[in-house]
């Protein structure tokens, strides 16, 4: 992964530079970042970045161009969360890849997951800029952070176009559950600063007739458009009582219609045919457990951040799932990530997320990559506790 840049960064790294980087990132975010941020960015060659962007686009378009899949995905949307007036296209899509080696020893991206849901479009570009600034990297931000020819100004113009549209920003909200206590708060605050929209707890909304309202400075303001960041899995786990029914016909527009969270998700993977897609089955369609079960993962379809994943599932793990619930699980070939990032603590793996937007009058477009680094069995925080040079990072492409 561009050895010259990696060696130069590692040679010039100091703990003081890292602490300065973290302080500046907190300042830019206007809050303390509560997840671990890696000491280093990842330097990615442009040919690999282009391949990742192309693969992600091919996967999403394969689903969207298949009328049979669209019909099949109807069952993925839970009845109680089936929001009316679904958009014809997903506005936001994230496609996660791990890097493996093929039989010839070449780096090969492999699909981990995909989800038609907003990712850290605000925070991630700020983190990438801060890596360059704090470490004095000799890279142009406009030529090493954004994809598809975007620069900072045009990137934010695009986000304004698709999130705010032609509405008064005061009537556009970023909607989440208890946003002040989410680890993604830095992303919310940066988005609010750049777009002028309100951050609103879904539980604080008021419904009258077909309209939703929120309160600001003692005033009641009508909501015209919602940038949805609520995850249904969290609504369910926390037993949140909503002030409106998601199935209600409302006089609001959605910047990212909620149904797409289900339609393009882990549910999609068994339908995909591509060199980068690992073998995957719905659990209820699996005739028998694979004998080499150590090479497989059991995943619930509707969970977030790795919750509920089982490595090397046993027959007893399968038997513990009621037969009428097995359609909500997939069995997937386990990926062996290649540790491609050389760090002072040893070779480290990276998982790279390609973040796309799909304007109503445009094409599915990659805009930004996001990276997680780890040396544990998974990339999540729980599997990389007390480790250094792991966590959230940025892909700077060269």
Tab-separated table of C-alpha atoms in Angstrom:
chain	number	residue	atom	x	y	z
A	1	UNK	CA	0.000	0.000	0.000
A	2	UNK	CA	2.423	2.671	-1.314
A	3	UNK	CA	5.453	1.631	0.808
A	4	UNK	CA	7.322	4.941	0.414
A	5	UNK	CA	4.483	6.966	1.961
A	6	UNK	CA	3.938	4.378	4.697
A	7	UNK	CA	7.614	4.297	5.649
A	8	UNK	CA	7.848	8.099	5.687
A	9	UNK	CA	4.741	8.445	7.858
A	10	UNK	CA	5.867	5.805	10.364
A	11	UNK	CA	9.337	7.336	10.556
A	12	UNK	CA	8.017	10.834	11.259
A	13	UNK	CA	5.212	9.830	13.610
A	14	UNK	CA	5.293	11.085	17.203
A	15	UNK	CA	2.721	10.684	19.998
A	16	UNK	CA	2.614	14.485	20.242
A	17	UNK	CA	1.461	14.796	16.623
A	18	UNK	CA	-1.248	12.227	17.288
A	19	UNK	CA	-2.522	14.082	20.358
A	20	UNK	CA	-2.568	17.328	18.371
A	21	UNK	CA	-4.528	15.557	15.641
A	22	UNK	CA	-7.108	14.304	18.175
A	23	UNK	CA	-7.476	17.730	19.817
A	24	UNK	CA	-8.008	19.428	16.455
A	25	UNK	CA	-10.511	16.773	15.397
A	26	UNK	CA	-12.517	17.414	18.582
A	27	UNK	CA	-12.396	21.152	17.881
A	28	UNK	CA	-13.533	20.718	14.279
A	29	UNK	CA	-16.339	18.403	15.423
A	30	UNK	CA	-17.315	20.699	18.318
A	31	UNK	CA	-17.571	17.680	20.608
A	32	UNK	CA	-15.405	14.930	22.051
A	33	UNK	CA	-15.084	11.969	19.707
A	34	UNK	CA	-16.091	8.869	21.661
A	35	UNK	CA	-14.841	6.178	19.268
A	36	UNK	CA	-11.208	5.286	18.709
A	37	UNK	CA	-9.516	7.142	15.864
A	38	UNK	CA	-6.404	5.516	14.443
A	39	UNK	CA	-2.992	7.126	14.666
A	40	UNK	CA	-2.588	6.876	10.907
A	41	UNK	CA	-4.432	7.364	7.663
A	42	UNK	CA	-4.215	4.677	4.992
A	43	UNK	CA	-2.489	5.452	1.706
A	44	UNK	CA	-4.331	3.722	-1.117
A	45	UNK	CA	-3.164	3.533	-4.752
A	46	UNK	CA	-5.627	5.080	-7.188
A	47	UNK	CA	-6.010	1.858	-9.210
A	48	UNK	CA	-7.275	0.044	-6.090
A	49	UNK	CA	-9.574	2.923	-5.156
A	50	UNK	CA	-10.997	2.920	-8.676
A	51	UNK	CA	-11.598	-0.821	-8.501
A	52	UNK	CA	-13.415	-0.493	-5.170
A	53	UNK	CA	-15.590	2.327	-6.516
A	54	UNK	CA	-16.392	0.326	-9.648
A	55	UNK	CA	-17.189	-2.882	-7.767
A	56	UNK	CA	-19.542	-1.122	-5.371
A	57	UNK	CA	-21.365	0.536	-8.233
A	58	UNK	CA	-21.657	-2.750	-10.132
A	59	UNK	CA	-23.160	-4.486	-7.110
A	60	UNK	CA	-25.794	-1.826	-6.463
A	61	UNK	CA	-26.745	-1.513	-10.135
A	62	UNK	CA	-27.035	-5.288	-10.424
A	63	UNK	CA	-29.738	-5.162	-7.760
A	64	UNK	CA	-31.453	-2.067	-9.120
A	65	UNK	CA	-31.549	-3.377	-12.680
A	66	UNK	CA	-33.222	-6.609	-11.601
A	67	UNK	CA	-37.043	-6.295	-11.359
A	68	UNK	CA	-37.225	-9.730	-9.759
A	69	UNK	CA	-34.952	-8.602	-6.947
A	70	UNK	CA	-37.046	-5.489	-6.341
A	71	UNK	CA	-40.112	-7.698	-5.929
A	72	UNK	CA	-38.223	-10.186	-3.742
A	73	UNK	CA	-36.998	-7.376	-1.478
A	74	UNK	CA	-40.582	-6.465	-0.572
A	75	UNK	CA	-40.397	-9.099	2.164
A	76	UNK	CA	-37.289	-7.432	3.612
A	77	UNK	CA	-39.247	-4.346	4.691
A	78	UNK	CA	-40.980	-5.061	8.034
A	79	UNK	CA	-44.691	-4.254	7.883
A	80	UNK	CA	-44.534	-1.958	10.930
A	81	UNK	CA	-41.726	0.098	9.334
A	82	UNK	CA	-42.996	0.197	5.756
A	83	UNK	CA	-42.943	3.945	5.076
A	84	UNK	CA	-45.274	5.227	2.315
A	85	UNK	CA	-44.175	7.084	-0.828
A	86	UNK	CA	-40.961	5.139	-1.306
A	87	UNK	CA	-38.459	6.812	-3.621
A	88	UNK	CA	-37.543	4.964	-6.847
A	89	UNK	CA	-33.821	5.092	-5.931
A	90	UNK	CA	-31.749	4.890	-2.753
A	91	UNK	CA	-30.194	8.295	-2.062
A	92	UNK	CA	-27.290	7.001	0.045
A	93	UNK	CA	-25.428	3.686	-0.228
A	94	UNK	CA	-22.405	2.358	1.651
A	95	UNK	CA	-20.520	-0.706	0.398
A	96	UNK	CA	-17.921	-2.277	2.723
A	97	UNK	CA	-14.973	-4.267	1.386
A	98	UNK	CA	-12.199	-6.254	2.984
A	99	UNK	CA	-8.882	-6.807	1.218
A	100	UNK	CA	-7.871	-10.420	0.648
A	101	UNK	CA	-5.299	-12.139	-1.571
A	102	UNK	CA	-6.293	-14.295	-4.516
A	103	UNK	CA	-4.534	-17.495	-5.589
A	104	UNK	CA	-1.963	-15.471	-7.538
A	105	UNK	CA	-1.134	-13.323	-4.499
A	106	UNK	CA	-2.873	-10.200	-5.809
A	107	UNK	CA	-4.938	-7.979	-3.544
A	108	UNK	CA	-8.621	-8.679	-4.140
A	109	UNK	CA	-11.497	-6.662	-2.655
A	110	UNK	CA	-14.243	-8.829	-1.178
A	111	UNK	CA	-17.683	-7.629	-0.166
A	112	UNK	CA	-18.356	-7.520	3.570
A	113	UNK	CA	-21.737	-5.766	3.645
A	114	UNK	CA	-23.760	-3.082	1.904
A	115	UNK	CA	-26.488	-0.786	3.164
A	116	UNK	CA	-28.620	1.916	1.580
A	117	UNK	CA	-28.298	4.262	4.536
A	118	UNK	CA	-26.308	7.439	5.240
A	119	UNK	CA	-22.800	6.978	6.597
A	120	UNK	CA	-20.450	9.623	8.045
A	121	UNK	CA	-20.632	12.055	5.116
A	122	UNK	CA	-19.901	15.012	7.388
A	123	UNK	CA	-17.292	13.666	9.784
A	124	UNK	CA	-15.269	11.536	7.370
A	125	UNK	CA	-14.147	14.323	5.058
A	126	UNK	CA	-13.223	16.432	8.112
A	127	UNK	CA	-11.111	13.588	9.530
A	128	UNK	CA	-9.278	13.127	6.225
A	129	UNK	CA	-8.515	16.864	6.015
A	130	UNK	CA	-7.269	16.809	9.609
A	131	UNK	CA	-4.862	13.911	8.984
A	132	UNK	CA	-3.266	15.924	6.186
A	133	UNK	CA	-3.089	19.131	8.233
A	134	UNK	CA	-1.940	17.746	11.589
A	135	UNK	CA	0.748	15.485	10.161
A	136	UNK	CA	1.899	17.944	7.497
A	137	UNK	CA	1.351	15.406	4.721
A	138	UNK	CA	2.477	16.467	1.263
A	139	UNK	CA	-0.862	15.633	-0.323
A	140	UNK	CA	-3.473	17.881	-1.884
A	141	UNK	CA	-6.777	17.478	0.012
A	142	UNK	CA	-8.801	18.028	-3.145
A	143	UNK	CA	-6.862	15.347	-5.002
A	144	UNK	CA	-6.509	12.695	-2.284
A	145	UNK	CA	-9.748	12.747	-0.247
A	146	UNK	CA	-12.751	12.990	-2.561
A	147	UNK	CA	-13.765	10.738	-5.429
A	148	UNK	CA	-15.350	11.377	-8.857
A	149	UNK	CA	-13.639	14.733	-9.271
A	150	UNK	CA	-15.233	16.401	-6.241
A	151	UNK	CA	-13.456	18.992	-4.107
A	152	UNK	CA	-14.594	20.266	-0.726
A	153	UNK	CA	-16.888	23.006	-2.054
A	154	UNK	CA	-18.538	20.903	-4.761
A	155	UNK	CA	-18.921	18.016	-2.308
A	156	UNK	CA	-20.895	20.147	0.136
A	157	UNK	CA	-22.941	21.674	-2.698
A	158	UNK	CA	-23.953	18.146	-3.674
A	159	UNK	CA	-24.913	17.232	-0.106
A	160	UNK	CA	-26.925	20.444	0.185
A	161	UNK	CA	-28.688	19.610	-3.079
A	162	UNK	CA	-29.761	16.140	-1.965
A	163	UNK	CA	-30.346	16.721	1.767
A	164	UNK	CA	-31.823	20.247	1.886
A	165	UNK	CA	-33.081	20.424	-1.730
A	166	UNK	CA	-35.056	23.647	-2.279
A	167	UNK	CA	-36.358	23.949	1.297
A	168	UNK	CA	-35.542	26.436	4.025
A	169	UNK	CA	-32.795	24.623	6.017
A	170	UNK	CA	-34.708	25.416	9.214
A	171	UNK	CA	-37.466	23.095	7.986
A	172	UNK	CA	-35.053	20.231	7.256
A	173	UNK	CA	-34.030	17.993	10.151
A	174	UNK	CA	-31.405	15.353	10.815
A	175	UNK	CA	-33.516	12.827	12.738
A	176	UNK	CA	-32.011	10.356	15.207
A	177	UNK	CA	-32.752	8.660	18.535
A	178	UNK	CA	-31.179	10.625	21.399
A	179	UNK	CA	-28.634	12.250	19.048
A	180	UNK	CA	-26.681	13.980	21.836
A	181	UNK	CA	-25.562	10.585	23.144
A	182	UNK	CA	-24.763	8.856	19.848
A	183	UNK	CA	-21.127	8.163	18.955
A	184	UNK	CA	-21.950	9.622	15.542
A	185	UNK	CA	-22.685	13.059	17.097
A	186	UNK	CA	-19.509	14.561	15.503
A	187	UNK	CA	-20.974	13.739	12.093
A	188	UNK	CA	-24.308	15.307	13.011
A	189	UNK	CA	-22.692	18.516	14.257
A	190	UNK	CA	-20.493	18.948	11.189
A	191	UNK	CA	-23.500	18.339	8.926
A	192	UNK	CA	-25.528	20.882	10.899
A	193	UNK	CA	-22.765	23.486	10.638
A	194	UNK	CA	-22.340	23.035	6.886
A	195	UNK	CA	-26.016	22.767	5.910
A	196	UNK	CA	-27.786	24.773	8.610
A	197	UNK	CA	-30.274	21.996	9.416
A	198	UNK	CA	-31.553	21.060	12.874
A	199	UNK	CA	-30.583	17.920	14.792
A	200	UNK	CA	-33.806	16.512	16.265
A	201	UNK	CA	-34.568	13.570	18.547
A	202	UNK	CA	-37.326	11.565	16.863
A	203	UNK	CA	-39.077	11.230	20.240
A	204	UNK	CA	-39.480	15.020	20.526
A	205	UNK	CA	-41.452	15.477	17.309
A	206	UNK	CA	-45.127	16.434	17.385
A	207	UNK	CA	-47.663	15.191	14.828
A	208	UNK	CA	-50.794	17.119	13.912
A	209	UNK	CA	-52.787	15.850	11.004
A	210	UNK	CA	-50.278	14.901	8.325
A	211	UNK	CA	-47.610	17.341	9.519
A	212	UNK	CA	-44.636	16.957	11.857
A	213	UNK	CA	-43.229	19.749	14.017
A	214	UNK	CA	-40.194	20.318	16.217
A	215	UNK	CA	-39.440	23.063	18.727
A	216	UNK	CA	-36.571	25.520	18.492
A	217	UNK	CA	-36.000	28.548	20.743
A	218	UNK	CA	-39.588	28.373	21.958
A	219	UNK	CA	-41.011	28.240	18.425
A	220	UNK	CA	-42.790	25.361	16.734
A	221	UNK	CA	-41.381	24.700	13.254
A	222	UNK	CA	-42.932	22.521	10.578
A	223	UNK	CA	-40.707	19.745	9.217
A	224	UNK	CA	-40.682	19.608	5.430
A	225	UNK	CA	-37.795	17.190	4.808
A	226	UNK	CA	-36.064	14.523	6.929
A	227	UNK	CA	-32.448	13.367	6.692
A	228	UNK	CA	-33.085	10.072	8.442
A	229	UNK	CA	-30.360	8.628	10.684
A	230	UNK	CA	-32.592	6.420	12.869
A	231	UNK	CA	-31.688	2.747	12.791
A	232	UNK	CA	-34.668	0.433	13.236
A	233	UNK	CA	-32.551	-2.107	15.118
A	234	UNK	CA	-31.931	0.521	17.796
A	235	UNK	CA	-35.596	1.540	17.918
A	236	UNK	CA	-36.434	-2.097	18.606
A	237	UNK	CA	-33.670	-2.749	21.136
A	238	UNK	CA	-34.507	0.376	23.149
A	239	UNK	CA	-38.251	-0.104	22.900
A	240	UNK	CA	-38.686	3.466	21.667
A	241	UNK	CA	-42.270	4.719	21.505
A	242	UNK	CA	-42.587	7.024	18.516
A	243	UNK	CA	-44.846	10.097	18.434
A	244	UNK	CA	-46.096	9.001	15.017
A	245	UNK	CA	-46.506	5.767	13.093
A	246	UNK	CA	-43.863	5.209	10.407
A	247	UNK	CA	-46.688	3.936	8.175
A	248	UNK	CA	-48.550	7.245	8.379
A	249	UNK	CA	-49.071	9.314	5.249
A	250	UNK	CA	-47.097	12.437	6.173
A	251	UNK	CA	-46.551	15.747	4.405
A	252	UNK	CA	-42.777	15.355	4.520
A	253	UNK	CA	-40.037	14.425	2.080
A	254	UNK	CA	-37.287	11.952	2.912
A	255	UNK	CA	-33.619	12.600	2.178
A	256	UNK	CA	-32.916	8.903	2.104
A	257	UNK	CA	-36.186	6.971	2.234
A	258	UNK	CA	-36.181	4.562	5.233
A	259	UNK	CA	-37.351	1.515	3.258
A	260	UNK	CA	-34.077	1.365	1.356
A	261	UNK	CA	-32.257	0.492	4.604
A	262	UNK	CA	-33.901	-2.937	4.256
A	263	UNK	CA	-34.020	-3.323	0.471
A	264	UNK	CA	-30.254	-2.929	0.008
A	265	UNK	CA	-28.677	-4.649	2.972
A	266	UNK	CA	-27.374	-8.036	4.061
A	267	UNK	CA	-30.643	-9.338	2.603
A	268	UNK	CA	-29.213	-8.510	-0.849
A	269	UNK	CA	-26.023	-10.540	-0.637
A	270	UNK	CA	-27.399	-14.010	-1.543
A	271	UNK	CA	-28.819	-12.485	-4.746
A	272	UNK	CA	-25.536	-10.962	-5.921
A	273	UNK	CA	-23.329	-12.594	-8.551
A	274	UNK	CA	-19.882	-11.018	-8.685
A	275	UNK	CA	-16.246	-12.029	-8.250
A	276	UNK	CA	-16.031	-9.959	-5.065
A	277	UNK	CA	-19.046	-11.549	-3.334
A	278	UNK	CA	-18.376	-14.396	-0.869
A	279	UNK	CA	-20.643	-17.439	-0.922
A	280	UNK	CA	-23.802	-16.589	1.009
A	281	UNK	CA	-27.099	-18.367	1.744
A	282	UNK	CA	-30.276	-17.538	3.608
A	283	UNK	CA	-30.274	-19.816	6.615
A	284	UNK	CA	-33.729	-21.212	5.871
A	285	UNK	CA	-32.558	-22.217	2.383
A	286	UNK	CA	-29.425	-24.030	3.561
A	287	UNK	CA	-29.873	-27.820	3.237
A	288	UNK	CA	-27.206	-28.563	5.857
A	289	UNK	CA	-24.470	-26.826	7.823
A	290	UNK	CA	-21.137	-26.671	6.013
A	291	UNK	CA	-18.720	-29.212	7.457
A	292	UNK	CA	-15.840	-26.728	7.472
A	293	UNK	CA	-17.913	-24.431	9.675
A	294	UNK	CA	-14.787	-22.578	10.852
A	295	UNK	CA	-14.778	-20.927	7.427
A	296	UNK	CA	-18.242	-19.394	7.816
A	297	UNK	CA	-20.127	-16.686	9.697
A	298	UNK	CA	-23.723	-16.585	10.878
A	299	UNK	CA	-25.213	-13.093	10.593
A	300	UNK	CA	-28.609	-11.673	11.534
A	301	UNK	CA	-30.007	-9.616	8.663
A	302	UNK	CA	-31.237	-6.681	10.665
A	303	UNK	CA	-28.541	-5.659	13.084
A	304	UNK	CA	-25.926	-2.942	12.988
A	305	UNK	CA	-22.220	-2.654	13.878
A	306	UNK	CA	-21.591	-6.400	13.971
A	307	UNK	CA	-24.172	-7.186	16.669
A	308	UNK	CA	-25.131	-10.878	16.757
A	309	UNK	CA	-22.468	-12.244	14.376
A	310	UNK	CA	-21.256	-15.761	15.216
A	311	UNK	CA	-17.958	-17.144	13.937
A	312	UNK	CA	-17.727	-20.862	13.123
A	313	UNK	CA	-21.405	-21.480	13.922
A	314	UNK	CA	-22.210	-24.949	15.235
A	315	UNK	CA	-25.280	-27.097	14.735
A	316	UNK	CA	-26.455	-26.080	18.197
A	317	UNK	CA	-26.188	-22.406	17.170
A	318	UNK	CA	-28.424	-23.150	14.185
A	319	UNK	CA	-30.849	-25.264	16.199
A	320	UNK	CA	-31.233	-22.419	18.711
A	321	UNK	CA	-32.844	-20.250	16.008
A	322	UNK	CA	-36.561	-21.045	15.602
A	323	UNK	CA	-37.314	-22.338	12.082
A	324	UNK	CA	-39.761	-19.488	11.451
A	325	UNK	CA	-36.967	-16.966	12.162
A	326	UNK	CA	-34.230	-18.492	9.995
A	327	UNK	CA	-35.123	-16.391	6.965
A	328	UNK	CA	-33.781	-13.459	9.006
A	329	UNK	CA	-30.218	-14.899	9.017
A	330	UNK	CA	-27.534	-15.575	6.450
A	331	UNK	CA	-24.588	-17.966	6.460
A	332	UNK	CA	-21.601	-16.395	4.754
A	333	UNK	CA	-18.150	-17.520	3.734
A	334	UNK	CA	-15.625	-16.029	6.135
A	335	UNK	CA	-13.111	-13.603	4.676
A	336	UNK	CA	-9.447	-13.665	5.642
A	337	UNK	CA	-8.386	-10.029	5.549
A	338	UNK	CA	-4.839	-9.363	4.433
A	339	UNK	CA	-2.921	-7.161	6.920
A	340	UNK	CA	-1.781	-4.560	4.381
A	341	UNK	CA	-0.943	-1.638	6.697
A	342	UNK	CA	2.503	-1.800	8.251
A	343	UNK	CA	2.471	-0.231	11.729
A	344	UNK	CA	4.889	-0.137	14.697
A	345	UNK	CA	2.616	-2.739	16.324
A	346	UNK	CA	2.646	-5.136	13.411
A	347	UNK	CA	0.748	-5.596	10.143
A	348	UNK	CA	-2.826	-4.365	10.425
A	349	UNK	CA	-5.981	-5.056	8.432
A	350	UNK	CA	-8.240	-2.474	6.862
A	351	UNK	CA	-11.899	-2.528	5.932
A	352	UNK	CA	-12.804	0.176	3.446
A	353	UNK	CA	-16.270	1.621	2.939
A	354	UNK	CA	-17.145	3.246	-0.350
A	355	UNK	CA	-19.762	5.936	0.210
A	356	UNK	CA	-22.123	6.759	-2.674
A	357	UNK	CA	-24.891	9.261	-3.318
A	358	UNK	CA	-27.637	8.969	-5.900
A	359	UNK	CA	-29.299	12.306	-6.736
A	360	UNK	CA	-32.823	12.059	-8.131
A	361	UNK	CA	-31.702	13.464	-11.483
A	362	UNK	CA	-28.224	11.914	-11.547
A	363	UNK	CA	-26.208	8.713	-11.339
A	364	UNK	CA	-24.969	6.535	-8.508
A	365	UNK	CA	-21.712	8.300	-7.646
A	366	UNK	CA	-18.862	7.404	-5.263
A	367	UNK	CA	-17.904	10.466	-3.220
A	368	UNK	CA	-15.772	9.407	-0.260
A	369	UNK	CA	-14.022	6.379	1.262
A	370	UNK	CA	-13.993	5.504	4.966
A	371	UNK	CA	-11.601	3.085	6.680
A	372	UNK	CA	-11.604	0.978	9.817
A	373	UNK	CA	-8.346	-0.615	10.936
A	374	UNK	CA	-7.963	-3.608	13.213
A	375	UNK	CA	-5.941	-6.601	14.289
A	376	UNK	CA	-8.781	-8.456	16.023
A	377	UNK	CA	-11.170	-11.101	14.721
A	378	UNK	CA	-13.470	-8.250	13.637
A	379	UNK	CA	-13.019	-4.530	13.020
A	380	UNK	CA	-15.317	-3.409	15.831
A	381	UNK	CA	-14.116	-1.716	19.010
A	382	UNK	CA	-14.887	-4.742	21.199
A	383	UNK	CA	-12.475	-6.880	19.174
A	384	UNK	CA	-9.623	-4.336	19.244
A	385	UNK	CA	-9.596	-3.230	22.875
A	386	UNK	CA	-6.325	-1.902	24.283
A	387	UNK	CA	-4.698	-1.895	20.839
A	388	UNK	CA	-2.960	1.031	19.173
A	389	UNK	CA	-2.912	2.002	15.484
A	390	UNK	CA	-6.454	0.658	15.059
A	391	UNK	CA	-9.886	2.297	14.789
A	392	UNK	CA	-11.527	4.740	12.441
A	393	UNK	CA	-9.219	6.110	9.756
A	394	UNK	CA	-9.243	7.746	6.330
A	395	UNK	CA	-8.206	6.490	2.920
A	396	UNK	CA	-5.960	9.012	1.183
A	397	UNK	CA	-5.596	7.941	-2.416
A	398	UNK	CA	-2.547	8.632	-4.531
